[in-house]
Coordinates of C-alpha atoms in Angstrom, one line a residue:
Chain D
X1 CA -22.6 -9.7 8.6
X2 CA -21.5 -8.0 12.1
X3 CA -20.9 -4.8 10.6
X4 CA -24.4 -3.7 9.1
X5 CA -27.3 -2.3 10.6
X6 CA -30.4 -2.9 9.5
X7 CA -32.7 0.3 8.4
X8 CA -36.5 -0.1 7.5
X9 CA -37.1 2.3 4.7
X10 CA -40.3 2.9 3.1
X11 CA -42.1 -0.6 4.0
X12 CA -38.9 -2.0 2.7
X13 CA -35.8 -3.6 4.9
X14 CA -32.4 -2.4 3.8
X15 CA -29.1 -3.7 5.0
X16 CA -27.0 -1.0 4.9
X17 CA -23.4 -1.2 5.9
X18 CA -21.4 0.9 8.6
X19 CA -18.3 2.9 7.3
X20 CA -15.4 1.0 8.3
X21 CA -12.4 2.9 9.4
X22 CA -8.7 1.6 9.1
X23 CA -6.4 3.2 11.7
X24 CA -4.5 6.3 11.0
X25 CA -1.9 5.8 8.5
X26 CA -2.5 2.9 7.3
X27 CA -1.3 1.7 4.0
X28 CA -1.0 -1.8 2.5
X29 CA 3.0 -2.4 2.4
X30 CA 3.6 -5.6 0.5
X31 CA 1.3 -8.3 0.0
X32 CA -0.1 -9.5 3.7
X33 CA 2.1 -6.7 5.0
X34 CA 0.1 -3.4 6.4
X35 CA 1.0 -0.4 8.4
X36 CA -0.3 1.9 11.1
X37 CA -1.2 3.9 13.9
X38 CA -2.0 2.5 16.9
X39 CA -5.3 0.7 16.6
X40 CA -8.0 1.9 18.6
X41 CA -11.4 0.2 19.3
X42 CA -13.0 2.0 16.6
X43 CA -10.8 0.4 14.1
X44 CA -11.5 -3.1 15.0
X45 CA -14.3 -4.2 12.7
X46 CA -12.3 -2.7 9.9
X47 CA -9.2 -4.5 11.2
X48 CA -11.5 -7.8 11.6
X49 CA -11.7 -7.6 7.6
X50 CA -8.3 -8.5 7.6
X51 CA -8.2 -11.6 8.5
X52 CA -4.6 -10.5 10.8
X53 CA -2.3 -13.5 11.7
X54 CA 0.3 -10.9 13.6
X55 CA 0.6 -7.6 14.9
X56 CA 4.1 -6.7 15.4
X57 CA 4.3 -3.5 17.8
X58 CA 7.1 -1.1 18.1
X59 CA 5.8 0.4 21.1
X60 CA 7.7 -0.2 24.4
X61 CA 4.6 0.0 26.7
X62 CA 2.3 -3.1 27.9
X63 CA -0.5 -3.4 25.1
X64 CA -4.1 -2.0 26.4
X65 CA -6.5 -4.9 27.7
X66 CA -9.0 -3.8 24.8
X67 CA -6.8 -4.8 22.5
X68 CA -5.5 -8.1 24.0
X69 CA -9.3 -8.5 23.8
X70 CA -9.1 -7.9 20.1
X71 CA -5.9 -10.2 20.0
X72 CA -7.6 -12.9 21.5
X73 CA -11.1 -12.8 19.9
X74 CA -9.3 -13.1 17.1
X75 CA -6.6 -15.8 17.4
X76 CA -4.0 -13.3 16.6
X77 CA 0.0 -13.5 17.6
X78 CA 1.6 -10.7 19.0
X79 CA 5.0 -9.8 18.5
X80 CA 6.3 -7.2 20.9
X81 CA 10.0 -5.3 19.6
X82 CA 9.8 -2.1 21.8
X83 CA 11.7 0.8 20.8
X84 CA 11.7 4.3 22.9
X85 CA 9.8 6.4 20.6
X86 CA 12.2 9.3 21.0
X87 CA 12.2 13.2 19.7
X88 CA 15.6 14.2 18.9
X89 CA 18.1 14.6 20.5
X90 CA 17.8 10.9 19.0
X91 CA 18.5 7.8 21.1
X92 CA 19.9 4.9 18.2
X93 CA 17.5 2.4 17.1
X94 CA 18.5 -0.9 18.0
X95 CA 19.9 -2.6 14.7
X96 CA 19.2 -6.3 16.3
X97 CA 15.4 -5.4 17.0
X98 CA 15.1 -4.1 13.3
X99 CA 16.5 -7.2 12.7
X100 CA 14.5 -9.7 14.4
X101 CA 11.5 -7.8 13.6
X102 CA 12.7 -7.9 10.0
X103 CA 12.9 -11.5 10.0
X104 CA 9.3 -12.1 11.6
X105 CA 7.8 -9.5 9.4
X106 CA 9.6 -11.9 6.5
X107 CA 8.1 -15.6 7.9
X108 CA 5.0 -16.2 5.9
X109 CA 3.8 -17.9 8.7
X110 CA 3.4 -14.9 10.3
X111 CA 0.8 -13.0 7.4
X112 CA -1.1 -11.5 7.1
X113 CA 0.5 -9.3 9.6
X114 CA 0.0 -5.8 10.3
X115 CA 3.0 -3.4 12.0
X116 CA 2.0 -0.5 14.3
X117 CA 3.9 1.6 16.8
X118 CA 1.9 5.1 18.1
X119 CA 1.8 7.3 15.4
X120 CA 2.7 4.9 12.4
X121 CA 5.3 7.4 11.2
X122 CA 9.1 7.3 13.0
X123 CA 9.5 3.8 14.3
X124 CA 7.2 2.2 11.9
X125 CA 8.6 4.7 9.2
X126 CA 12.2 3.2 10.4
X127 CA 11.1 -0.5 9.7
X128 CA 9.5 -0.1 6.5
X129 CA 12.2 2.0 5.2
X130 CA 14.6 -1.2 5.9
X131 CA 12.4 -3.7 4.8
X132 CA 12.3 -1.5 1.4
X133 CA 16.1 -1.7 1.8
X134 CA 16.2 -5.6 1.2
X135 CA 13.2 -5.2 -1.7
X136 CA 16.5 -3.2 -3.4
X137 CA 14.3 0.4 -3.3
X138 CA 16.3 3.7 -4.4
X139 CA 17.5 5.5 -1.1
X140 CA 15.1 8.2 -2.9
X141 CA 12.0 6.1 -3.2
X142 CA 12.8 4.5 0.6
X143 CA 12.9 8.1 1.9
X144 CA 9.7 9.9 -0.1
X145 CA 7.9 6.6 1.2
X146 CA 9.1 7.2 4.9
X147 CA 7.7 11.2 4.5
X148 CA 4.6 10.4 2.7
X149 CA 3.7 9.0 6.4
X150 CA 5.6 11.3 8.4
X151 CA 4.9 14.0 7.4
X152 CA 5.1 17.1 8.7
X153 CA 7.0 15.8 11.3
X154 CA 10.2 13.8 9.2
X155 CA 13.2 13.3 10.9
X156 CA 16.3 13.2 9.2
X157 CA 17.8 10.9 11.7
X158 CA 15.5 8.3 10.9
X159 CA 16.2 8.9 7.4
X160 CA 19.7 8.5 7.9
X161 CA 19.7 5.3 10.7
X162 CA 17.4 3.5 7.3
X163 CA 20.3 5.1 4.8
X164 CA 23.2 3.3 7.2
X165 CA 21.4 -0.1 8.1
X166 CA 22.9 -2.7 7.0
X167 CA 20.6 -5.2 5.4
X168 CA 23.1 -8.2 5.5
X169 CA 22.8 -8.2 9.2
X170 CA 18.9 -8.7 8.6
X171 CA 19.6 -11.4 5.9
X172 CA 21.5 -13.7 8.7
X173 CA 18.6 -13.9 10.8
X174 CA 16.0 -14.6 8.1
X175 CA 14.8 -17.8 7.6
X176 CA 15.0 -18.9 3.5
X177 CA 12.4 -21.4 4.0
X178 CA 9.7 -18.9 4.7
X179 CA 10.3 -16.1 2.7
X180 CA 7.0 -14.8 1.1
X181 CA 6.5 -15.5 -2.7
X182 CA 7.1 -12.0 -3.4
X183 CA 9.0 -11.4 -6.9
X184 CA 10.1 -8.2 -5.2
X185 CA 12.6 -9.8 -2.9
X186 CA 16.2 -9.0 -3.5
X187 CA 19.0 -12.0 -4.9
X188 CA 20.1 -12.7 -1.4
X189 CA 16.9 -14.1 -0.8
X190 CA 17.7 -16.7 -3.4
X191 CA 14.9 -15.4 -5.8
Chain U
X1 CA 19.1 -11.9 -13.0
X2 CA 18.9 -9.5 -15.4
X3 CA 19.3 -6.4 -12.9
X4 CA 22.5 -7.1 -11.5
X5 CA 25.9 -6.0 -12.4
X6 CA 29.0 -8.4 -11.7
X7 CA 31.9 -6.6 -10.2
X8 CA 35.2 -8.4 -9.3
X9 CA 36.2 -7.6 -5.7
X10 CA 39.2 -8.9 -4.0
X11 CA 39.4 -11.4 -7.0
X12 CA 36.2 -12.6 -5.9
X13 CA 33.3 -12.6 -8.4
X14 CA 30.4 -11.2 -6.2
X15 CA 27.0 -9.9 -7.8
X16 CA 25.9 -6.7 -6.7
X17 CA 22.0 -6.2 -7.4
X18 CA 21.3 -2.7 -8.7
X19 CA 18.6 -0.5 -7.2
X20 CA 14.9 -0.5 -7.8
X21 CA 13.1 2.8 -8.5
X22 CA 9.8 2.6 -8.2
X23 CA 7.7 5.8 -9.7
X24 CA 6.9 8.7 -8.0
X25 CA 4.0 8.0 -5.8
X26 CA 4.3 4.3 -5.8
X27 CA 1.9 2.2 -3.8
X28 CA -0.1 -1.0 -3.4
X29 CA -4.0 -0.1 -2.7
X30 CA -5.0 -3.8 -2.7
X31 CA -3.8 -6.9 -3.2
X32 CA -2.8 -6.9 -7.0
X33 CA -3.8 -2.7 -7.4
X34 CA -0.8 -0.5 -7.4
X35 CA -0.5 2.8 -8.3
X36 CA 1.7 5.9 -9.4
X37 CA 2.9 8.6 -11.2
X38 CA 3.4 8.6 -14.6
X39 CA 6.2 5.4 -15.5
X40 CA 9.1 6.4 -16.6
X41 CA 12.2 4.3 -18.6
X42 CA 14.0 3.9 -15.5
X43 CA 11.1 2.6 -13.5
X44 CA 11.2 -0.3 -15.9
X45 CA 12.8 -3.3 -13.7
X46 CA 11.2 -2.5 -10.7
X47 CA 7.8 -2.7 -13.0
X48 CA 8.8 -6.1 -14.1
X49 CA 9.3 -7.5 -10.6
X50 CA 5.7 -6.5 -10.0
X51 CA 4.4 -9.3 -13.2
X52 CA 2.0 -6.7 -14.0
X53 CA -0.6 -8.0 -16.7
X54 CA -2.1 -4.8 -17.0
X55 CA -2.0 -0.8 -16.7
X56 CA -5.1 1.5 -16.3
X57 CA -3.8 4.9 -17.4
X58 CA -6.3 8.1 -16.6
X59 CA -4.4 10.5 -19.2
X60 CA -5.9 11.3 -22.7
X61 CA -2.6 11.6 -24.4
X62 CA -1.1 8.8 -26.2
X63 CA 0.6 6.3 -24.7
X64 CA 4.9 6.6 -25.7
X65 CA 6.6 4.7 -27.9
X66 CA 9.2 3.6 -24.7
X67 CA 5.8 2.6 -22.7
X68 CA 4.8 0.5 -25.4
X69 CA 7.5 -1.5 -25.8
X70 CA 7.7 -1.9 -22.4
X71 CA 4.2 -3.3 -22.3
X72 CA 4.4 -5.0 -25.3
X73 CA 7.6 -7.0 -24.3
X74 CA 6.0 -8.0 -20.9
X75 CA 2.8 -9.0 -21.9
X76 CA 0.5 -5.9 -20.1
X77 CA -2.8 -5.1 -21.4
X78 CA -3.5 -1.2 -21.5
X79 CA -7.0 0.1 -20.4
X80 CA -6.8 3.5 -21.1
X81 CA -10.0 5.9 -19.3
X82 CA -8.4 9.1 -20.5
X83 CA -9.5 12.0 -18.2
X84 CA -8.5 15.9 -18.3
X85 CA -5.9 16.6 -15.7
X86 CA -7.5 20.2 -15.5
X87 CA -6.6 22.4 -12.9
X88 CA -9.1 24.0 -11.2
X89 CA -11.3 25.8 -12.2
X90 CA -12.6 22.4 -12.5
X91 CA -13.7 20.1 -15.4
X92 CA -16.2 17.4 -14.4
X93 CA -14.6 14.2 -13.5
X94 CA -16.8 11.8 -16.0
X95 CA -18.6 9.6 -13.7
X96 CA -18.9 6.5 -16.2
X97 CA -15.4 6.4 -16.7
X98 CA -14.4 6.2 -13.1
X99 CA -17.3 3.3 -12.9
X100 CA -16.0 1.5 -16.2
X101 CA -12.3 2.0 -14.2
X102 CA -13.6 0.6 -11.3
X103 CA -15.3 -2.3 -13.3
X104 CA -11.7 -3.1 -14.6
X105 CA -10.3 -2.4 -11.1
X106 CA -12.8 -4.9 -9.8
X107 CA -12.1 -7.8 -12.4
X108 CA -9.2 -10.5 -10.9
X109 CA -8.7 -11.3 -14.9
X110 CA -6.7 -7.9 -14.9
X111 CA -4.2 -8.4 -11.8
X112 CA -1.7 -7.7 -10.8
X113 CA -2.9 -4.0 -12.2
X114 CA -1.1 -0.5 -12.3
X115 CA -3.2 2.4 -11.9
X116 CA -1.4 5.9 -13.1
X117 CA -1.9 9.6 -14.7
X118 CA 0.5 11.4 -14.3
X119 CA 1.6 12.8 -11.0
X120 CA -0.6 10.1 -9.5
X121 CA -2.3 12.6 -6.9
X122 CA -5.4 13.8 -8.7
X123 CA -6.8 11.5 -11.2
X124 CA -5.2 8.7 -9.5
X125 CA -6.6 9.9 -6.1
X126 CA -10.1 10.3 -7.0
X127 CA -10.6 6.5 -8.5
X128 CA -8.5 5.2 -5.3
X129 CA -11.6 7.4 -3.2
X130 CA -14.0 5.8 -5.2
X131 CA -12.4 2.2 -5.2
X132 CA -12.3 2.9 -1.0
X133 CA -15.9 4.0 -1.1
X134 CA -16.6 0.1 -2.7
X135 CA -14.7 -1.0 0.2
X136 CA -16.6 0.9 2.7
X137 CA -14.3 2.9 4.6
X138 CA -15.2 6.4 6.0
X139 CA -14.7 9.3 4.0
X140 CA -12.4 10.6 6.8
X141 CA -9.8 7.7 5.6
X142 CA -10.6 7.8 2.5
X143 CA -9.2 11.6 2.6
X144 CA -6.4 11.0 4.5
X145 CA -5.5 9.2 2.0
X146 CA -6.2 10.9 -0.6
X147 CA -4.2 13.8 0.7
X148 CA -1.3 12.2 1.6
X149 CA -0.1 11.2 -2.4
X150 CA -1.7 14.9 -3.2
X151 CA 0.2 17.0 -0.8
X152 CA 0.9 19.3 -1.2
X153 CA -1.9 19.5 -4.3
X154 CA -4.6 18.6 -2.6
X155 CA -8.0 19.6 -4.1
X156 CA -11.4 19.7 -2.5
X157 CA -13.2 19.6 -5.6
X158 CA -11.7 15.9 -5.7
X159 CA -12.8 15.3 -2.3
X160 CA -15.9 16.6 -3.5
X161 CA -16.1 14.2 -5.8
X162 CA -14.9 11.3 -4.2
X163 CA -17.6 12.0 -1.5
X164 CA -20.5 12.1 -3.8
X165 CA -20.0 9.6 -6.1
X166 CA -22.6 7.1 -5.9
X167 CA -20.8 3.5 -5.4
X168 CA -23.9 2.0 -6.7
X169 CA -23.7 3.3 -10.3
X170 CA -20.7 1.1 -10.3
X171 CA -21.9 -2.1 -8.7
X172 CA -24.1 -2.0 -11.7
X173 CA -21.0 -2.5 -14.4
X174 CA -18.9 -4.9 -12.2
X175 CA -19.3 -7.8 -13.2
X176 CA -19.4 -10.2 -9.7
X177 CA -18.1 -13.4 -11.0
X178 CA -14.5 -11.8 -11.4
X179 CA -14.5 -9.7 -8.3
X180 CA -11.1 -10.1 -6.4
X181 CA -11.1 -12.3 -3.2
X182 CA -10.7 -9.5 -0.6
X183 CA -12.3 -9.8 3.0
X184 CA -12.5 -5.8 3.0
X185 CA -15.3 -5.3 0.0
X186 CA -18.6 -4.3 0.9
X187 CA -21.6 -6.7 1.0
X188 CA -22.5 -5.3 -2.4
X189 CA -20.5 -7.8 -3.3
X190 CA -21.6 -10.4 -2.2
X191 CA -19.1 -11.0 0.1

């Protein structure tokens, strides 16, 4: 394995591992769906484990070389849907790049894939909370899921762009055929 | 489907789904782990969507008459590794439960599985910190995770815990034949 060093103790050799460490914030979403910060080097044997497809970044800056290293090394896709990560006074979140992120995020040819903007909580926060929309979540389960990861800093108008999306606008650009297996998916995914 | 209500609009028929609640605290850890609070009746059809075949409950109290219909109706298998939900001052977590939890955890014959207590911060928290610790990640991570389905309960004699228990006790009772197919356990494994 690439991630253990190996220790001589008492006459005897010992593998022993190194602590991996997953990004800040992250959280397993859906099956071969995860969530995060922004990865840093330190993240990438842990990331590695993963076995990423995708990455699907929110952020609207050009992605650092050590991670187009990582990207590369590693055969994985990125998909690039920038959003202004703004503080209020709030700038409105694009509805057709939730959308077409939506719709990649929902290609099972695209998984596992992991989602990341800079602090995994607004813009990230925004996306997940819409996904949840079309897996039919409460407004009250969407919304203590988006503050479990943004807290201390939730912002109601991120809370209230997720409360107003529309998820039929998502469905039309969605592609039926490849729709995960997930029992989870609402009836206008034909499950 | 069994969760939608039909309402005539317009004199169309049109099938409107009705929401999902997960419980309190809901997450997925792993592929096929999820955990939460304590279920409730109305957390009943998003449960189903999840085809759970079993629960691993931390309480000591019986399970409810409403809970056992639900499990008996869908098939679930209860493990049951009843723990004191004492408040500090604190009660010893019981080591060989958490390892003969983590030995279920560990066995693919139980998945999909639910983990729960009752709020699903404490109890919950510490045998997620110990299932992390199987899966090598830093204690820094796995305490950001832990804190983030405690807040704002957190307890350091959990984190305590968490950070001494000795993930080899419970390599001994996990049984490697059934251990899940995840890229992100430890070499103990295996894998």
């Amino acid at each position: 394995m690439t991630d253990t060093t190996d220790l001589t103790v008492s006459g005897e050799s010992l593998s022993y591992p190194e602590d991996l460490c997953p990004p800040d914030n992250f959280n397993m979403v859906s099956t071969w769906i995860y969530r995060s910060s922004f990865p840093k080097k330190k993240n990438f044997s842990f990331l590695k484990k993963l076995g990423l497809k995708s990455i699907l970044t929110l952020i609207l800056e050009d992605y650092p070389d050590q991670n187009m290293k990582f990207l590369k090394e590693n055969n994985v896709t990125l998909f690039q849907f920038g959003i202004a990560g703004n503080k209020e006074p709030f700038v409105q979140i694009p509805d057709d790049k939730i959308c077409a992120a939506l719709a990649v995020l929902l290609d099972r040819r695209n998984h596992p894939i992991l989602i990341h903007c800079n602090k995994g909580k607004h813009r990230t926060g925004c996306l997940i909370g819409c996904l949840r929309k079309l897996q039919q979540w409460s407004h009250t389960s969407i919304f203590d899921e988006y503050r479990r990861f943004s807290h201390p800093k939730s912002r109601s108008m991120d809370q209230q762009f997720i409360e107003l999306f529309d998820s039929r606008e998502a469905w039309k650009v969605i592609d039926p055929k490849w729709i995960p297996d997930w029992k989870t998916l609402g009836h206008h995914a034909g499950m």
